[in-house]
Coordinates of C-alpha atoms in Angstrom, one line a residue:
M230 CA -27.2 44.8 6.0
M231 CA -25.4 44.7 2.4
G232 CA -22.3 42.7 4.0
K233 CA -25.2 40.2 5.9
G234 CA -27.0 39.7 2.8
W235 CA -23.5 38.9 1.1
Q236 CA -22.5 36.8 3.8
L237 CA -25.9 34.8 3.6
V238 CA -25.4 34.1 0.1
I239 CA -22.0 33.2 0.1
T240 CA -22.5 30.3 3.3
F241 CA -25.6 28.9 1.2
A242 CA -23.1 29.2 -1.8
I243 CA -20.8 27.0 -0.2
A244 CA -23.1 24.9 0.8
G245 CA -24.8 24.1 -2.2
V246 CA -21.1 23.7 -4.1
A247 CA -20.3 21.1 -1.2
Y248 CA -23.5 19.2 -1.8
A249 CA -23.0 18.8 -5.5
L250 CA -19.6 17.8 -5.5
D251 CA -21.0 15.2 -3.5
L252 CA -22.2 13.4 -6.5
L253 CA -18.8 13.6 -8.3
P254 CA -16.1 10.6 -8.0
L255 CA -14.2 12.3 -5.0
S256 CA -11.7 11.0 -2.3
P257 CA -13.1 10.5 1.0
I258 CA -10.9 13.6 2.0
L259 CA -12.2 16.0 -0.1
R260 CA -15.6 15.3 0.2
F261 CA -15.1 15.6 3.8
L262 CA -13.2 18.4 3.9
L263 CA -16.1 20.2 1.6
A264 CA -19.0 19.1 3.7
A265 CA -16.9 20.5 6.6
L266 CA -16.1 23.4 5.4
A267 CA -19.6 24.3 4.8
I268 CA -21.0 23.2 7.9
I269 CA -18.3 25.8 9.9
F270 CA -19.5 28.6 8.0
L271 CA -23.1 27.6 8.8
A272 CA -22.0 27.5 12.4
R273 CA -20.4 30.8 12.2
L274 CA -24.3 31.8 10.9
I275 CA -26.0 30.1 13.6
G276 CA -23.4 31.7 15.9
Q277 CA -24.4 35.3 15.0
E278 CA -28.0 34.2 14.5
T279 CA -28.1 33.0 18.2
E280 CA -26.0 36.1 19.5
R281 CA -28.7 38.4 18.3
L282 CA -31.4 36.2 19.7
G283 CA -30.0 36.3 23.1
D284 CA -30.3 40.2 22.7
V285 CA -34.0 39.9 22.3
F286 CA -34.9 37.3 24.9
G287 CA -31.8 37.4 27.4
S288 CA -28.5 35.6 28.1
S289 CA -30.3 32.2 29.3
V290 CA -32.5 31.9 26.5
G291 CA -29.7 32.5 24.5
A292 CA -27.6 30.7 25.6
L293 CA -29.8 27.7 25.8
L294 CA -30.5 28.5 21.7
G295 CA -27.0 28.4 21.2
A296 CA -26.2 25.1 22.6
T297 CA -29.3 23.5 21.6
F298 CA -28.7 24.7 17.5
G299 CA -25.0 23.9 18.4
N300 CA -26.0 20.2 19.3
A301 CA -28.6 19.5 16.7
V302 CA -26.0 19.0 14.4
E303 CA -24.0 16.7 17.3
L304 CA -27.5 14.6 17.3
L305 CA -28.0 14.8 13.3
I306 CA -24.9 13.2 12.7
S307 CA -24.9 10.7 15.7
I308 CA -28.2 9.9 14.5
I309 CA -27.5 8.9 11.3
A310 CA -24.4 7.1 11.9
L311 CA -25.7 5.5 14.9
T312 CA -28.4 4.0 11.9
Q313 CA -25.6 2.7 9.5
G314 CA -24.3 0.6 12.3
L315 CA -21.5 3.2 13.5
T316 CA -21.6 2.1 17.2
T317 CA -18.1 2.8 18.4
V318 CA -17.9 6.4 16.6
V319 CA -21.2 7.3 18.2
K320 CA -20.1 6.6 21.8
A321 CA -16.9 8.1 21.1
S322 CA -18.7 11.4 20.0
I323 CA -20.6 11.5 23.2
V324 CA -17.5 11.7 25.3
G325 CA -15.7 13.5 22.6
S326 CA -18.4 16.4 22.3
I327 CA -18.6 17.0 26.1
L328 CA -14.7 17.0 26.1
A329 CA -14.5 19.6 23.3
N330 CA -17.3 22.0 24.7
L331 CA -16.0 21.7 28.2
L332 CA -12.6 22.0 27.3
L333 CA -11.9 23.4 24.0
T334 CA -15.0 25.7 23.3
L335 CA -14.5 27.1 27.0
G336 CA -10.5 27.2 26.9
L337 CA -10.3 29.4 23.5
S338 CA -13.4 31.8 25.2
M339 CA -11.2 32.7 27.7
I340 CA -8.3 33.1 25.4
V341 CA -9.8 35.1 23.4
G342 CA -12.0 37.5 25.8
G343 CA -8.9 37.5 27.8
M344 CA -6.9 39.4 24.7
R345 CA -8.7 42.5 25.2
R346 CA -9.7 42.6 28.9
R347 CA -7.4 41.8 32.1
V348 CA -10.3 39.7 33.7
Q349 CA -13.9 38.8 32.7
S350 CA -16.6 37.8 35.2
F351 CA -19.7 35.4 34.9
N352 CA -22.6 34.2 37.0
Q353 CA -21.2 31.8 40.0
I354 CA -24.9 31.0 40.6
K355 CA -25.0 29.5 37.3
A356 CA -21.4 28.0 37.2
G357 CA -22.4 26.1 40.8
V358 CA -25.6 24.5 39.6
N359 CA -24.1 23.4 36.1
S360 CA -21.2 21.7 37.9
V361 CA -23.1 20.1 40.0
M362 CA -25.7 18.9 36.9
L363 CA -22.1 18.0 35.4
F364 CA -21.5 15.8 38.2
V365 CA -24.6 13.9 37.9
A366 CA -24.2 13.3 34.3
V367 CA -20.5 12.2 34.5
I368 CA -21.9 10.1 37.7
G369 CA -25.0 8.7 35.3
L370 CA -22.2 8.0 32.3
T371 CA -19.7 6.4 34.0
I372 CA -21.6 4.6 36.5
M373 CA -22.5 1.4 33.7
S374 CA -18.4 1.7 32.7
I375 CA -17.4 0.9 36.2
E376 CA -20.1 -1.6 36.6
S377 CA -18.9 -3.9 33.5
L378 CA -14.7 -3.2 34.5
I379 CA -16.0 -4.7 37.9
A380 CA -18.5 -7.2 36.8
P381 CA -18.1 -7.4 32.8
Q382 CA -20.4 -10.7 32.7
V383 CA -23.6 -9.2 34.0
M384 CA -26.5 -8.8 32.0
G385 CA -29.2 -6.6 31.5
K386 CA -26.8 -3.3 30.0
E387 CA -29.4 -2.4 27.5
A388 CA -32.1 -2.1 30.0
L389 CA -30.3 -0.1 32.6
S390 CA -28.8 2.2 29.5
I391 CA -32.7 2.9 29.0
G392 CA -33.5 3.4 32.5
I393 CA -30.4 5.8 33.0
A394 CA -31.6 7.4 29.4
I395 CA -35.2 8.0 31.1
V396 CA -33.7 9.6 34.5
F397 CA -31.6 12.1 32.3
L398 CA -34.4 13.2 30.1
I399 CA -36.4 14.0 33.3
V400 CA -33.8 15.8 34.8
Y401 CA -33.1 17.9 31.7
F402 CA -36.8 18.9 31.3
L403 CA -36.4 20.0 34.8
G404 CA -33.6 22.1 34.4
F405 CA -35.5 24.0 31.9
V406 CA -38.4 24.4 34.4
F407 CA -35.6 25.7 37.2
S408 CA -34.0 28.1 35.0
L409 CA -36.7 29.6 33.1
F410 CA -39.5 29.7 35.3
T411 CA -39.3 28.7 39.2
H412 CA -35.7 30.3 39.7
R413 CA -35.2 32.5 36.5
T414 CA -34.7 35.7 38.8
Y415 CA -32.5 33.7 41.0
L416 CA -30.1 32.7 38.2
A417 CA -30.5 36.3 36.3
A418 CA -27.4 37.5 35.0
G419 CA -28.6 40.8 33.2
D420 CA -30.4 42.7 31.0
H421 CA -30.0 43.8 27.5
G422 CA -33.3 45.1 27.4
Q423 CA -32.4 48.9 25.2
Q424 CA -30.8 46.4 22.5
A425 CA -33.5 43.8 22.7
R426 CA -36.1 47.0 21.6
V427 CA -34.1 47.4 18.4
E428 CA -33.4 43.6 17.6
A429 CA -37.0 42.3 18.5
Q430 CA -38.9 43.7 15.3
R431 CA -36.5 41.1 13.1
V432 CA -36.7 38.4 15.2
W433 CA -38.4 36.2 13.2
L434 CA -35.9 36.5 10.6
H435 CA -33.2 35.3 13.0
I436 CA -35.3 32.3 13.5
G437 CA -35.9 31.6 9.9
I438 CA -32.3 31.9 9.2
L439 CA -31.7 29.7 12.2
L440 CA -33.7 26.8 11.2
T441 CA -32.8 27.4 7.4
A442 CA -29.3 26.9 8.2
T443 CA -30.0 23.9 10.3
A444 CA -31.6 22.1 8.1
I445 CA -28.9 22.4 5.4
V446 CA -26.5 21.3 8.1
A447 CA -28.8 18.4 8.4
V448 CA -28.6 17.4 4.9
L449 CA -24.7 17.7 4.8
S450 CA -24.3 15.6 8.4
D451 CA -25.4 12.9 5.7
Q452 CA -22.2 13.4 3.9
I453 CA -19.8 13.7 6.6
V454 CA -21.2 10.2 8.0
A455 CA -20.5 8.4 4.5
T456 CA -16.9 9.8 4.3
L457 CA -16.5 8.6 8.3
T458 CA -15.1 4.9 7.5
P459 CA -13.0 5.6 4.3
L460 CA -11.6 8.3 5.9
A461 CA -10.7 6.8 8.8
R462 CA -9.4 3.9 6.7
Q463 CA -7.3 5.9 4.2
L464 CA -5.9 8.1 7.3
H465 CA -4.9 5.1 9.4
L466 CA -7.5 6.2 12.1
T467 CA -9.3 4.1 14.6
D468 CA -13.5 4.6 14.6
Q469 CA -12.6 5.5 18.4
F470 CA -10.3 8.6 17.5
V471 CA -12.7 10.0 14.6
G472 CA -15.5 9.7 17.0
L473 CA -13.9 11.1 20.0
I474 CA -12.1 14.1 18.2
F475 CA -13.3 14.8 14.7
V476 CA -17.0 14.2 14.8
P477 CA -17.0 16.8 17.9
L478 CA -14.9 19.1 16.6
I479 CA -17.4 19.4 13.3
G480 CA -20.7 18.8 15.3
A481 CA -19.5 21.6 18.3
T482 CA -18.7 24.4 15.4
P483 CA -22.3 26.2 16.0
E484 CA -21.7 26.8 20.0
F485 CA -18.1 27.0 19.4
F486 CA -18.4 30.2 17.2
T487 CA -21.0 31.7 19.6
A488 CA -19.4 31.3 22.3
L489 CA -16.1 33.3 21.0
L490 CA -18.4 36.3 20.0
L491 CA -19.8 36.5 23.5
A492 CA -16.1 36.1 25.1
K493 CA -15.0 39.2 22.3
N494 CA -17.8 41.0 23.3
N495 CA -17.0 40.8 26.6
R496 CA -20.1 38.6 27.4
M497 CA -18.3 35.9 29.0
D498 CA -21.4 34.6 31.5
G499 CA -22.9 33.4 28.1
S500 CA -20.0 31.6 26.7
V501 CA -19.8 30.0 29.5
E502 CA -23.2 29.1 29.6
I503 CA -22.9 27.7 26.2
A504 CA -19.7 25.7 26.8
V505 CA -21.1 23.8 29.7
G506 CA -24.2 24.0 29.1
S507 CA -23.8 22.4 25.9
S508 CA -22.0 19.5 27.5
L509 CA -25.0 19.0 29.9
Q510 CA -27.2 19.0 26.6
V511 CA -24.6 16.4 25.3
A512 CA -24.9 13.8 28.4
L513 CA -28.4 14.4 29.3
F514 CA -30.4 15.0 26.2
V515 CA -28.3 14.0 23.3
A516 CA -26.8 10.5 24.6
P517 CA -30.1 9.6 25.7
V518 CA -31.9 10.1 22.5
L519 CA -29.4 8.0 20.7
V520 CA -29.7 5.5 23.4
L521 CA -33.4 5.1 22.8
V522 CA -33.2 5.7 19.1
G523 CA -30.7 2.7 18.8
W524 CA -33.3 0.8 20.7
A525 CA -36.1 1.8 18.4
W526 CA -34.3 0.7 15.6
G527 CA -32.9 -2.2 16.8
R528 CA -29.1 -0.7 17.3
P529 CA -28.3 -1.2 21.0
L530 CA -26.5 1.6 22.2
T531 CA -25.6 1.1 26.3
L532 CA -23.8 4.1 27.9
V533 CA -20.9 1.6 28.5
F534 CA -17.5 3.4 27.9
S535 CA -13.9 2.6 28.0
A536 CA -11.8 3.1 30.7
I537 CA -9.8 6.0 29.5
E538 CA -13.1 7.9 28.4
V539 CA -14.5 7.7 31.6
I540 CA -11.3 9.1 33.3
V541 CA -10.6 11.7 31.0
V542 CA -14.3 12.9 31.5
F543 CA -14.1 12.9 35.0
L544 CA -10.9 14.8 35.2
A545 CA -12.3 17.6 32.6
T546 CA -15.2 18.1 35.1
I547 CA -12.9 18.5 38.2
L548 CA -10.9 21.1 36.2
V549 CA -14.0 23.0 34.6
S550 CA -15.3 23.4 38.3
L551 CA -12.2 24.4 39.6
V552 CA -11.9 27.2 37.1
S553 CA -15.3 28.5 37.3
L554 CA -15.5 28.6 41.6
D555 CA -14.5 32.2 41.6
G556 CA -16.7 33.7 38.7
E557 CA -13.8 35.1 37.2
S558 CA -11.4 34.2 33.6
H559 CA -8.5 35.1 32.4
W560 CA -6.5 34.2 29.1
Y561 CA -4.1 32.1 31.0
E562 CA -6.4 30.3 32.4
G563 CA -8.1 29.6 28.9
I564 CA -4.8 28.2 28.1
M565 CA -4.1 25.7 30.7
V566 CA -8.1 24.7 30.1
T567 CA -7.3 24.6 26.0
A568 CA -3.7 22.6 26.5
T569 CA -5.7 20.1 28.5
Y570 CA -7.8 19.3 25.4
V571 CA -5.0 19.1 23.4
I572 CA -3.5 16.4 25.8
F573 CA -6.7 14.4 25.8
A574 CA -6.4 14.2 22.1
L575 CA -2.8 13.1 21.8
L576 CA -3.6 10.9 24.1
F577 CA -6.3 9.3 22.4
Y578 CA -4.3 9.5 18.7
F579 CA -1.3 7.4 20.2
S580 CA -3.3 4.8 22.1

């Protein structure tokens, strides 16, 4: 318990120092690194607390909490960026977050878990349902882009984006009903009842730490966004690359650490569900919310992406669907999935 107490003190101290140093005239790179370091420490804390709550409520709810609190970081950063007019960064971050969760988080989880065990298993039924939802999300995110390539002069893109956003939100919340109520036993992946009885006594403590850490991340997210433009100029990077790689890597750190912890503890089912579930949340919840926020703030955000963004998301979806077909994973599959993310990152950098 003492170790955990010191961990909390150190984590919140780093966050406080990062916030205080933002008031000093430091270089954008240093300010960005300090805020990012604080968010990474907080993300690790969020991951640990989410895993403990997963022991209390079960793997499905635990994975949902991991994806939700993880994507809260991404959503906060994107909303702040959108209100400041960084539309290109926001749109790129949607694609980048999907890729980071689908490929990097899942791939590294398979590697970490596979280093300790020859083969790890996960729920094929959940993987199948998630694969179908992923393809639906990809269809919604890419259909406007394809239409824009074929008929670029067509009007009504903002109205169509709002319509798709509403459909996505309906599908997303009906997914809750399906997985948590009508088909909960159908999707059940196991019971951790013994540990739940021990942890349930401290459930409110874990929830309080989660909410506090997320609130601090919200404050630090404003610092991250404030440094994005000067950072990109200083490093000679495009706004698209910053949105595709930098923002998602920071925003995805909570679910990243949670997924790795689960994989390390031979709970690959929860790890896969967090990686794929986070991607689904970005596509079906975060993206629609950003579209509606942009409309409300008078900064229209359409679901029109570049051709290369459409292609890589489609390829990533196919790859993850193929990898999850047999309900088993090993470290070499993780290598291949992670390598695909690195290839895409290099593509975006040099293009």
